[in-house]
Amino acid sequence: MAQRIVIENAAIATVDARDTEHTSGHVVVADDVIESVGAGRAPEGLTDVVRRIDATGHLVTPGLVNTHHHFYQWITRGLATDHNLFNWLVALYPTWARIDEQMTYAAAQGSLAMMARGGVTTAMDHHYVFPKGSGDLSGAIIRAARETGVRFTLARGSMDRSEKDGGLPPDFAVETLDGALAATEATVNEHHDASFGAMTQVAVAPCSPFSVSTELLRQGAELARRLGVRLHTHGSETVEEEKFCHELFGMGPTDYFESTGWLGEDVWMAHCVHMNDSDIEAFARTRTGVAHCPSSNARLAAGIARVPDMLAAGVPVGLGVDGTASNESGELHTELRNALLVNRLGPHREAALDARKALRLGTYGGAQVLGRAAEIGSLEPGKLADLVLWKLDTLAHASIADPVTALVFGAAAPVTLSLVGGRAVVEDGRLLHVDEDAIARSTRDEARRLARIVAGD
């Protein structure tokens, strides 16, 4: 018999296709899936109820889905704070090229802990720095995700265009074409789980047009489709990238990606700030997804992505934290608010996004982008029980009548309970499966060790 968790007396935002909401409703979880969602109290006569929660004063939403991140950057936060993207990368690549397995594991723990504590139930990491002799970095990241208890996609990145080839990374920080492809395939074969409810999935993810050869992009796309996994990269992030692509390839980023097989419903790209009407049409036509990273885009002065226009055209859009060297808070729930506010600075002004559209970006939109909309991203019977109870009856939110408005426009709301597949990951604001105080100490120590290594070079 299924073991059930019953949540009652909560405001509920299901984020289903009809945006169904309940001012006071229930959610019943049976093992790892949602059994029922509705108004009022849970059905009578439920058996094997192992926990019954009175969620008065709370809003229940789907768990947040992060669609773009670089975990290793947790130990290089607060550096190069006044740089644009290209100058920031040039300043930090030499430091990042010194990371090892121990540093990567600690940084992944820090990144995952911060996100999970703030309502993320599905995380992803785009890791593309693999120094020679640094150990099993992919394995370390996946181990940290497993220990934290969140659902996880590793986007196994790669770089093979270094300074000698006209790229930005230093020569010692890149892989060879064949080496990158072989290591990526091995990572997929070892770690990717395609089954319903999978806790770990892997995507093929060459880093960016300015750090990857055309051949790595083309062969990377072929590899991903042969293996049946998704594709991820950075795209159209800055005006400098636009200029780089025109100078090197004779076309803009979107046309270049299309020429290498990098548009399609199995692809999502980070940022997509500098997109013209033709670019947006191409993404909509091919159902290519976008990871919108408003805080990072602002931190690096990249610009304002045309999210309202993308959504109107039918482009799948989710939210991303991006690496914590360009978004030091490392939290996704703040991106709900920042996505709404930043996009209102654009041409659509107050009509750009509202609270419910922002919540959809951070939940169902992210599930679409990761190819998991049939499993997560909304509260519906049969979907995985990935959900969050946000406490909204304290000083920070109690005077805001609408709970979704309170969550998105207000201060960061405390997480009373976060479930991943029906299993509690956060309770009363504390992580249940890892020691966040120990993680804080280890990330500090590894950040200092990395700084000493760099200073000694």
Short mmCIF file of C-alpha atoms in Angstrom, two decimals:
data_model
loop_
_atom_site.label_atom_id
_atom_site.label_comp_id
_atom_site.label_asym_id
_atom_site.label_seq_id
_atom_site.Cartn_x
_atom_site.Cartn_y
_atom_site.Cartn_z
CA MET A 1 0.00 0.00 0.00
CA ALA A 2 1.11 3.55 -0.75
CA GLN A 3 2.32 5.67 2.14
CA ARG A 4 0.57 9.03 2.09
CA ILE A 5 1.40 12.58 3.13
CA VAL A 6 -1.66 14.84 3.43
CA ILE A 7 -1.30 18.63 3.23
CA GLU A 8 -4.42 20.65 4.09
CA ASN A 9 -5.62 24.25 4.64
CA ALA A 10 -3.06 25.74 2.26
CA ALA A 11 -3.32 28.22 -0.56
CA ILE A 12 -2.32 26.28 -3.67
CA ALA A 13 -0.94 27.46 -7.01
CA THR A 14 -0.88 24.38 -9.22
CA VAL A 15 0.70 26.07 -12.29
CA ASP A 16 -1.23 23.63 -14.45
CA ALA A 17 -2.39 24.52 -17.97
CA ARG A 18 -5.36 26.47 -16.54
CA ASP A 19 -3.38 28.09 -13.72
CA THR A 20 -5.77 26.48 -11.23
CA GLU A 21 -5.52 27.93 -7.73
CA HIS A 22 -7.23 27.17 -4.42
CA THR A 23 -7.50 29.67 -1.58
CA SER A 24 -7.73 26.78 0.87
CA GLY A 25 -7.04 23.33 -0.47
CA HIS A 26 -5.25 20.04 -0.11
CA VAL A 27 -2.51 17.97 -1.72
CA VAL A 28 -2.23 14.23 -1.15
CA VAL A 29 1.11 12.56 -1.88
CA ALA A 30 1.23 8.79 -2.33
CA ASP A 31 4.81 7.52 -2.16
CA ASP A 32 6.66 9.61 -4.77
CA VAL A 33 3.72 11.02 -6.79
CA ILE A 34 0.85 13.43 -6.31
CA GLU A 35 -2.39 11.52 -5.81
CA SER A 36 -4.86 14.39 -5.59
CA VAL A 37 -5.03 18.19 -5.50
CA GLY A 38 -8.15 20.19 -4.84
CA ALA A 39 -10.17 22.67 -2.84
CA GLY A 40 -11.09 22.08 0.79
CA ARG A 41 -10.03 19.18 2.98
CA ALA A 42 -8.50 15.96 1.67
CA PRO A 43 -10.84 13.08 0.83
CA GLU A 44 -12.11 11.07 3.75
CA GLY A 45 -11.04 7.48 4.36
CA LEU A 46 -7.41 7.75 3.21
CA THR A 47 -5.32 4.86 4.49
CA ASP A 48 -1.63 4.59 5.35
CA VAL A 49 -1.32 8.31 6.12
CA VAL A 50 2.16 8.69 7.63
CA ARG A 51 1.98 12.44 7.98
CA ARG A 52 -0.81 15.03 8.05
CA ILE A 53 0.20 18.70 7.76
CA ASP A 54 -1.96 21.70 8.68
CA ALA A 55 -0.55 24.23 6.20
CA THR A 56 -2.57 27.23 7.35
CA GLY A 57 -0.68 30.39 6.42
CA HIS A 58 1.26 28.69 3.63
CA LEU A 59 1.30 28.64 -0.15
CA VAL A 60 2.01 25.32 -1.86
CA THR A 61 3.66 25.49 -5.29
CA PRO A 62 5.58 23.10 -7.49
CA GLY A 63 9.25 22.93 -6.54
CA LEU A 64 11.45 25.46 -8.31
CA VAL A 65 13.45 24.24 -11.32
CA ASN A 66 16.87 25.74 -11.99
CA THR A 67 17.89 25.56 -15.65
CA HIS A 68 21.39 27.09 -15.68
CA HIS A 69 24.21 27.16 -13.13
CA HIS A 70 27.97 26.70 -12.68
CA PHE A 71 28.47 25.14 -9.26
CA TYR A 72 32.27 25.40 -9.19
CA GLN A 73 32.01 29.20 -9.08
CA TRP A 74 30.76 29.05 -5.47
CA ILE A 75 34.39 29.25 -4.32
CA THR A 76 35.21 32.28 -6.52
CA ARG A 77 32.35 34.55 -5.48
CA GLY A 78 32.95 38.27 -5.07
CA LEU A 79 35.72 38.55 -7.67
CA ALA A 80 35.84 40.78 -10.78
CA THR A 81 32.72 42.59 -9.61
CA ASP A 82 32.97 45.48 -12.09
CA HIS A 83 33.61 43.61 -15.36
CA ASN A 84 31.56 42.82 -18.44
CA LEU A 85 31.32 39.18 -19.52
CA PHE A 86 34.44 38.89 -21.71
CA ASN A 87 36.70 40.78 -19.28
CA TRP A 88 35.21 38.82 -16.35
CA LEU A 89 35.97 35.51 -18.11
CA VAL A 90 39.53 36.56 -18.96
CA ALA A 91 40.06 37.58 -15.32
CA LEU A 92 38.68 34.34 -13.85
CA TYR A 93 39.61 31.57 -16.31
CA PRO A 94 43.17 31.30 -14.88
CA THR A 95 41.71 30.77 -11.40
CA TRP A 96 39.04 28.31 -12.52
CA ALA A 97 41.65 26.27 -14.39
CA ARG A 98 43.20 25.33 -11.00
CA ILE A 99 40.15 23.61 -9.53
CA ASP A 100 40.33 19.97 -8.48
CA GLU A 101 37.90 17.29 -7.35
CA GLN A 102 37.86 18.33 -3.70
CA MET A 103 37.18 21.97 -4.58
CA THR A 104 34.50 21.02 -7.09
CA TYR A 105 32.72 18.79 -4.60
CA ALA A 106 32.70 21.48 -1.91
CA ALA A 107 31.52 24.12 -4.37
CA ALA A 108 28.75 21.84 -5.61
CA GLN A 109 27.66 21.23 -2.02
CA GLY A 110 27.49 24.97 -1.38
CA SER A 111 25.57 25.72 -4.57
CA LEU A 112 23.10 22.88 -4.05
CA ALA A 113 22.53 23.65 -0.38
CA MET A 114 21.72 27.29 -1.07
CA MET A 115 19.29 26.41 -3.84
CA ALA A 116 17.56 23.59 -1.97
CA ARG A 117 17.10 25.72 1.13
CA GLY A 118 15.37 28.28 -1.10
CA GLY A 119 12.83 25.95 -2.70
CA VAL A 120 14.71 24.38 -5.62
CA THR A 121 13.76 20.73 -6.08
CA THR A 122 15.38 20.23 -9.52
CA ALA A 123 18.85 21.64 -10.07
CA MET A 124 21.29 21.60 -12.96
CA ASP A 125 24.97 22.32 -13.35
CA HIS A 126 26.79 23.29 -16.54
CA HIS A 127 30.34 22.22 -15.76
CA TYR A 128 32.88 22.81 -18.51
CA VAL A 129 36.27 23.25 -16.76
CA PHE A 130 38.24 19.99 -16.58
CA PRO A 131 41.92 20.70 -15.77
CA LYS A 132 44.28 17.80 -16.47
CA GLY A 133 44.80 15.60 -13.43
CA SER A 134 41.94 17.22 -11.48
CA GLY A 135 40.10 13.99 -10.71
CA ASP A 136 36.51 12.88 -11.29
CA LEU A 137 34.76 16.24 -11.35
CA SER A 138 31.48 15.00 -12.84
CA GLY A 139 31.28 12.23 -10.25
CA ALA A 140 31.93 14.70 -7.44
CA ILE A 141 29.11 17.00 -8.60
CA ILE A 142 26.63 14.14 -8.97
CA ARG A 143 27.57 12.81 -5.53
CA ALA A 144 26.88 16.21 -3.97
CA ALA A 145 23.45 16.37 -5.64
CA ARG A 146 22.59 12.86 -4.50
CA GLU A 147 23.53 13.69 -0.92
CA THR A 148 21.50 16.90 -0.92
CA GLY A 149 18.44 15.02 -2.16
CA VAL A 150 17.44 17.14 -5.15
CA ARG A 151 16.64 16.02 -8.67
CA PHE A 152 19.59 16.88 -10.92
CA THR A 153 20.75 17.39 -14.49
CA LEU A 154 24.50 17.53 -15.15
CA ALA A 155 25.23 19.41 -18.36
CA ARG A 156 28.65 17.93 -19.14
CA GLY A 157 30.40 20.91 -20.68
CA SER A 158 33.59 21.22 -22.68
CA MET A 159 35.94 23.76 -24.24
CA ASP A 160 38.46 23.23 -27.05
CA ARG A 161 38.90 26.78 -28.46
CA SER A 162 41.64 28.45 -26.43
CA GLU A 163 43.58 31.68 -26.83
CA LYS A 164 45.82 30.22 -29.54
CA ASP A 165 42.68 29.50 -31.60
CA GLY A 166 41.11 32.92 -31.05
CA GLY A 167 39.05 31.88 -28.02
CA LEU A 168 38.98 33.27 -24.48
CA PRO A 169 40.16 30.38 -22.23
CA PRO A 170 43.90 29.98 -21.62
CA ASP A 171 45.51 27.16 -23.58
CA PHE A 172 45.94 24.91 -20.50
CA ALA A 173 42.25 25.17 -19.55
CA VAL A 174 40.73 23.32 -22.52
CA GLU A 175 40.31 19.73 -23.72
CA THR A 176 40.97 18.29 -27.14
CA LEU A 177 38.06 17.71 -29.49
CA ASP A 178 38.32 13.93 -29.26
CA GLY A 179 38.97 13.98 -25.54
CA ALA A 180 35.94 16.16 -24.82
CA LEU A 181 33.62 14.01 -26.92
CA ALA A 182 34.89 10.75 -25.40
CA ALA A 183 34.61 12.04 -21.82
CA THR A 184 31.12 13.39 -22.46
CA GLU A 185 29.93 10.08 -23.88
CA ALA A 186 31.42 8.21 -20.93
CA THR A 187 29.62 10.53 -18.49
CA VAL A 188 26.27 9.96 -20.22
CA ASN A 189 26.78 6.21 -20.27
CA GLU A 190 27.71 6.10 -16.58
CA HIS A 191 25.25 8.52 -15.06
CA HIS A 192 22.23 9.31 -17.28
CA ASP A 193 18.88 7.83 -16.21
CA ALA A 194 16.08 8.22 -18.77
CA SER A 195 13.36 6.65 -16.62
CA PHE A 196 10.32 8.40 -15.13
CA GLY A 197 11.29 9.95 -11.82
CA ALA A 198 15.02 9.86 -12.55
CA MET A 199 17.14 11.64 -9.98
CA THR A 200 20.14 12.12 -12.30
CA GLN A 201 20.23 13.01 -15.96
CA VAL A 202 23.06 14.20 -18.21
CA ALA A 203 23.08 16.64 -21.13
CA VAL A 204 25.77 17.33 -23.74
CA ALA A 205 26.95 20.91 -23.24
CA PRO A 206 29.88 22.50 -25.14
CA CYS A 207 30.39 25.82 -23.41
CA SER A 208 29.92 28.70 -25.88
CA PRO A 209 30.77 29.91 -29.40
CA PHE A 210 33.85 31.73 -28.11
CA SER A 211 35.32 28.72 -26.27
CA VAL A 212 34.29 25.84 -28.53
CA SER A 213 35.23 24.89 -32.08
CA THR A 214 32.60 24.51 -34.76
CA GLU A 215 33.47 20.84 -34.98
CA LEU A 216 32.88 20.28 -31.25
CA LEU A 217 29.47 21.93 -31.54
CA ARG A 218 28.55 19.87 -34.60
CA GLN A 219 29.83 16.56 -33.27
CA GLY A 220 28.45 17.31 -29.81
CA ALA A 221 24.96 17.68 -31.29
CA GLU A 222 25.37 14.42 -33.19
CA LEU A 223 26.57 12.67 -30.02
CA ALA A 224 23.63 13.93 -27.94
CA ARG A 225 21.09 12.76 -30.47
CA ARG A 226 22.75 9.39 -30.86
CA LEU A 227 22.63 8.93 -27.09
CA GLY A 228 19.12 10.36 -26.72
CA VAL A 229 20.00 13.19 -24.31
CA ARG A 230 19.46 16.93 -24.33
CA LEU A 231 21.83 19.68 -25.51
CA HIS A 232 22.80 22.86 -23.64
CA THR A 233 25.09 25.83 -24.22
CA HIS A 234 25.39 29.61 -23.80
CA GLY A 235 23.93 31.75 -26.56
CA SER A 236 23.50 35.42 -27.51
CA GLU A 237 24.58 36.62 -24.08
CA THR A 238 26.34 39.87 -24.99
CA VAL A 239 26.95 42.34 -27.83
CA GLU A 240 30.59 41.21 -27.73
CA GLU A 241 29.50 37.66 -28.50
CA GLU A 242 27.40 38.92 -31.41
CA LYS A 243 30.43 40.74 -32.78
CA PHE A 244 32.67 37.70 -32.22
CA CYS A 245 30.32 35.44 -34.20
CA HIS A 246 30.02 37.85 -37.10
CA GLU A 247 33.79 38.31 -37.29
CA LEU A 248 34.67 34.62 -36.98
CA PHE A 249 31.73 32.91 -38.69
CA GLY A 250 30.16 35.61 -40.84
CA MET A 251 26.77 35.31 -39.11
CA GLY A 252 25.03 35.96 -35.79
CA PRO A 253 24.85 33.41 -32.96
CA THR A 254 21.41 31.99 -33.80
CA ASP A 255 22.22 31.41 -37.46
CA TYR A 256 25.55 29.90 -36.42
CA PHE A 257 23.86 27.54 -33.97
CA GLU A 258 21.34 26.49 -36.57
CA SER A 259 24.15 25.76 -39.05
CA THR A 260 25.75 23.38 -36.54
CA GLY A 261 22.56 21.52 -35.58
CA TRP A 262 22.00 23.44 -32.36
CA LEU A 263 18.36 24.44 -32.66
CA GLY A 264 15.62 21.98 -31.71
CA GLU A 265 13.17 20.91 -29.04
CA ASP A 266 15.98 18.93 -27.36
CA VAL A 267 18.13 22.08 -26.97
CA TRP A 268 18.11 24.86 -24.40
CA MET A 269 20.46 27.85 -24.21
CA ALA A 270 21.43 30.15 -21.39
CA HIS A 271 20.84 33.92 -21.47
CA CYS A 272 19.68 34.69 -25.05
CA VAL A 273 19.80 38.41 -24.25
CA HIS A 274 20.54 39.81 -27.71
CA MET A 275 17.88 38.22 -29.89
CA ASN A 276 16.24 39.97 -32.85
CA ASP A 277 12.80 39.09 -34.23
CA SER A 278 14.28 36.53 -36.62
CA ASP A 279 16.17 34.84 -33.78
CA ILE A 280 13.06 34.57 -31.65
CA GLU A 281 11.11 33.17 -34.60
CA ALA A 282 13.79 30.53 -35.15
CA PHE A 283 13.67 29.49 -31.48
CA ALA A 284 9.88 29.35 -31.57
CA ARG A 285 9.81 27.39 -34.84
CA THR A 286 12.25 24.80 -33.51
CA ARG A 287 10.99 24.86 -29.88
CA THR A 288 14.50 25.65 -28.64
CA GLY A 289 14.40 26.53 -24.94
CA VAL A 290 15.90 29.46 -23.02
CA ALA A 291 17.32 29.69 -19.50
CA HIS A 292 16.67 33.27 -18.42
CA CYS A 293 19.22 34.52 -15.84
CA PRO A 294 18.15 38.06 -14.88
CA SER A 295 20.51 38.66 -11.94
CA SER A 296 23.60 37.46 -13.79
CA ASN A 297 22.63 39.42 -16.89
CA ALA A 298 22.42 42.55 -14.74
CA ARG A 299 25.62 41.79 -12.77
CA LEU A 300 27.62 41.52 -16.02
CA ALA A 301 25.76 44.38 -17.74
CA ALA A 302 24.72 42.01 -20.52
CA GLY A 303 21.30 43.57 -21.09
CA ILE A 304 17.62 42.70 -20.79
CA ALA A 305 16.44 39.53 -22.51
CA ARG A 306 13.22 39.81 -24.51
CA VAL A 307 11.33 37.32 -22.35
CA PRO A 308 7.81 38.68 -23.00
CA ASP A 309 8.40 38.45 -26.76
CA MET A 310 9.81 34.91 -26.43
CA LEU A 311 6.80 33.77 -24.43
CA ALA A 312 4.38 35.39 -26.87
CA ALA A 313 6.11 33.56 -29.74
CA GLY A 314 5.90 30.21 -27.94
CA VAL A 315 9.54 29.81 -26.89
CA PRO A 316 9.94 27.60 -23.78
CA VAL A 317 11.57 29.76 -21.07
CA GLY A 318 12.80 28.78 -17.61
CA LEU A 319 14.88 30.55 -14.96
CA GLY A 320 18.54 30.10 -14.08
CA VAL A 321 20.69 31.21 -11.16
CA ASP A 322 23.83 31.14 -13.34
CA GLY A 323 27.20 30.73 -11.68
CA THR A 324 27.68 32.35 -8.30
CA ALA A 325 30.68 34.31 -9.55
CA SER A 326 28.06 36.39 -11.42
CA ASN A 327 25.14 35.95 -9.00
CA GLU A 328 26.61 35.73 -5.55
CA SER A 329 23.30 34.98 -3.80
CA GLY A 330 23.07 31.61 -5.55
CA GLU A 331 19.30 31.39 -5.02
CA LEU A 332 16.58 30.80 -7.59
CA HIS A 333 13.55 32.11 -5.70
CA THR A 334 14.99 35.63 -5.87
CA GLU A 335 15.06 35.21 -9.66
CA LEU A 336 11.25 35.11 -9.69
CA ARG A 337 11.22 38.69 -8.44
CA ASN A 338 14.20 39.82 -10.50
CA ALA A 339 12.77 38.37 -13.71
CA LEU A 340 9.59 40.35 -13.18
CA LEU A 341 11.31 43.61 -12.22
CA VAL A 342 14.08 43.56 -14.82
CA ASN A 343 11.70 42.78 -17.67
CA ARG A 344 9.49 45.71 -16.65
CA LEU A 345 12.45 47.97 -17.44
CA GLY A 346 12.12 46.87 -21.07
CA PRO A 347 9.73 48.09 -23.77
CA HIS A 348 6.69 46.22 -22.40
CA ARG A 349 7.00 48.07 -19.09
CA GLU A 350 4.37 47.06 -16.51
CA ALA A 351 2.80 44.56 -18.94
CA ALA A 352 6.03 42.56 -19.34
CA LEU A 353 5.45 39.92 -16.65
CA ASP A 354 3.12 39.47 -13.70
CA ALA A 355 3.53 37.36 -10.56
CA ARG A 356 1.95 34.24 -12.03
CA LYS A 357 3.98 34.37 -15.22
CA ALA A 358 7.13 34.71 -13.10
CA LEU A 359 6.15 31.69 -11.00
CA ARG A 360 5.46 29.71 -14.18
CA LEU A 361 8.97 30.54 -15.47
CA GLY A 362 10.49 29.15 -12.28
CA THR A 363 8.42 25.95 -12.25
CA TYR A 364 6.67 24.63 -15.35
CA GLY A 365 8.85 26.69 -17.71
CA GLY A 366 11.95 25.16 -16.21
CA ALA A 367 10.47 21.67 -16.50
CA GLN A 368 9.79 22.30 -20.19
CA VAL A 369 13.33 23.51 -20.79
CA LEU A 370 14.81 20.41 -19.13
CA GLY A 371 12.46 18.11 -21.05
CA ARG A 372 10.64 16.96 -17.90
CA ALA A 373 7.27 18.73 -18.12
CA ALA A 374 5.43 15.39 -18.02
CA GLU A 375 6.99 14.68 -14.60
CA ILE A 376 7.48 17.96 -12.73
CA GLY A 377 6.71 21.69 -12.84
CA SER A 378 3.01 21.62 -11.86
CA LEU A 379 0.87 20.09 -9.12
CA GLU A 380 -1.25 17.48 -10.89
CA PRO A 381 -2.23 13.88 -10.09
CA GLY A 382 0.32 11.45 -11.45
CA LYS A 383 3.21 13.90 -11.46
CA LEU A 384 6.17 13.55 -9.15
CA ALA A 385 5.66 14.94 -5.66
CA ASP A 386 8.19 17.78 -5.96
CA LEU A 387 6.59 20.63 -4.05
CA VAL A 388 7.28 23.45 -1.60
CA LEU A 389 5.35 24.93 1.33
CA TRP A 390 6.19 28.62 1.58
CA LYS A 391 5.43 30.30 4.93
CA LEU A 392 3.57 33.54 4.24
CA ASP A 393 2.02 34.46 7.60
CA THR A 394 5.03 36.24 9.14
CA LEU A 395 5.92 39.95 9.21
CA ALA A 396 7.49 39.79 5.74
CA HIS A 397 4.30 38.71 3.93
CA ALA A 398 1.23 38.61 6.19
CA SER A 399 -0.28 41.91 4.99
CA ILE A 400 -0.20 40.90 1.30
CA ALA A 401 -3.59 39.37 0.52
CA ASP A 402 -2.64 37.42 -2.61
CA PRO A 403 -0.18 34.61 -1.78
CA VAL A 404 1.40 34.38 -5.26
CA THR A 405 1.98 38.13 -5.23
CA ALA A 406 3.49 37.78 -1.76
CA LEU A 407 5.86 35.05 -2.94
CA VAL A 408 7.05 36.85 -6.08
CA PHE A 409 6.95 40.54 -5.13
CA GLY A 410 7.82 40.14 -1.45
CA ALA A 411 10.94 39.22 0.47
CA ALA A 412 12.35 35.72 0.09
CA ALA A 413 9.79 33.48 1.80
CA PRO A 414 10.85 30.85 4.33
CA VAL A 415 10.51 27.22 3.24
CA THR A 416 8.61 25.20 5.83
CA LEU A 417 8.78 21.99 3.81
CA SER A 418 10.28 20.92 0.49
CA LEU A 419 9.54 17.48 -0.94
CA VAL A 420 11.40 15.78 -3.78
CA GLY A 421 9.58 12.67 -4.91
CA GLY A 422 7.64 12.76 -1.65
CA ARG A 423 10.84 12.78 0.42
CA ALA A 424 11.49 15.77 2.67
CA VAL A 425 14.66 17.68 1.75
CA VAL A 426 14.08 20.89 3.74
CA GLU A 427 12.06 21.36 6.91
CA ASP A 428 11.58 24.62 8.80
CA GLY A 429 14.28 26.26 6.69
CA ARG A 430 16.95 23.64 7.41
CA LEU A 431 18.43 21.04 5.11
CA LEU A 432 17.71 17.51 6.32
CA HIS A 433 20.36 15.39 4.59
CA VAL A 434 23.48 17.57 4.72
CA ASP A 435 25.06 19.81 7.35
CA GLU A 436 25.00 23.35 5.99
CA ASP A 437 27.34 24.64 8.70
CA ALA A 438 29.93 22.04 7.72
CA ILE A 439 29.42 22.94 4.07
CA ALA A 440 29.97 26.62 4.86
CA ARG A 441 33.29 25.75 6.51
CA SER A 442 34.45 23.49 3.68
CA THR A 443 33.57 26.00 0.95
CA ARG A 444 35.46 28.72 2.83
CA ASP A 445 38.49 26.46 3.23
CA GLU A 446 38.47 25.40 -0.43
CA ALA A 447 38.08 29.00 -1.60
CA ARG A 448 41.13 29.95 0.45
CA ARG A 449 43.10 26.94 -0.82
CA LEU A 450 42.33 27.88 -4.43
CA ALA A 451 43.36 31.48 -3.79
CA ARG A 452 46.68 30.30 -2.32
CA ILE A 453 47.34 28.08 -5.35
CA VAL A 454 46.65 30.95 -7.75
CA ALA A 455 48.78 33.37 -5.71
CA GLY A 456 51.67 30.88 -5.76
CA ASP A 457 51.75 30.54 -9.56
#
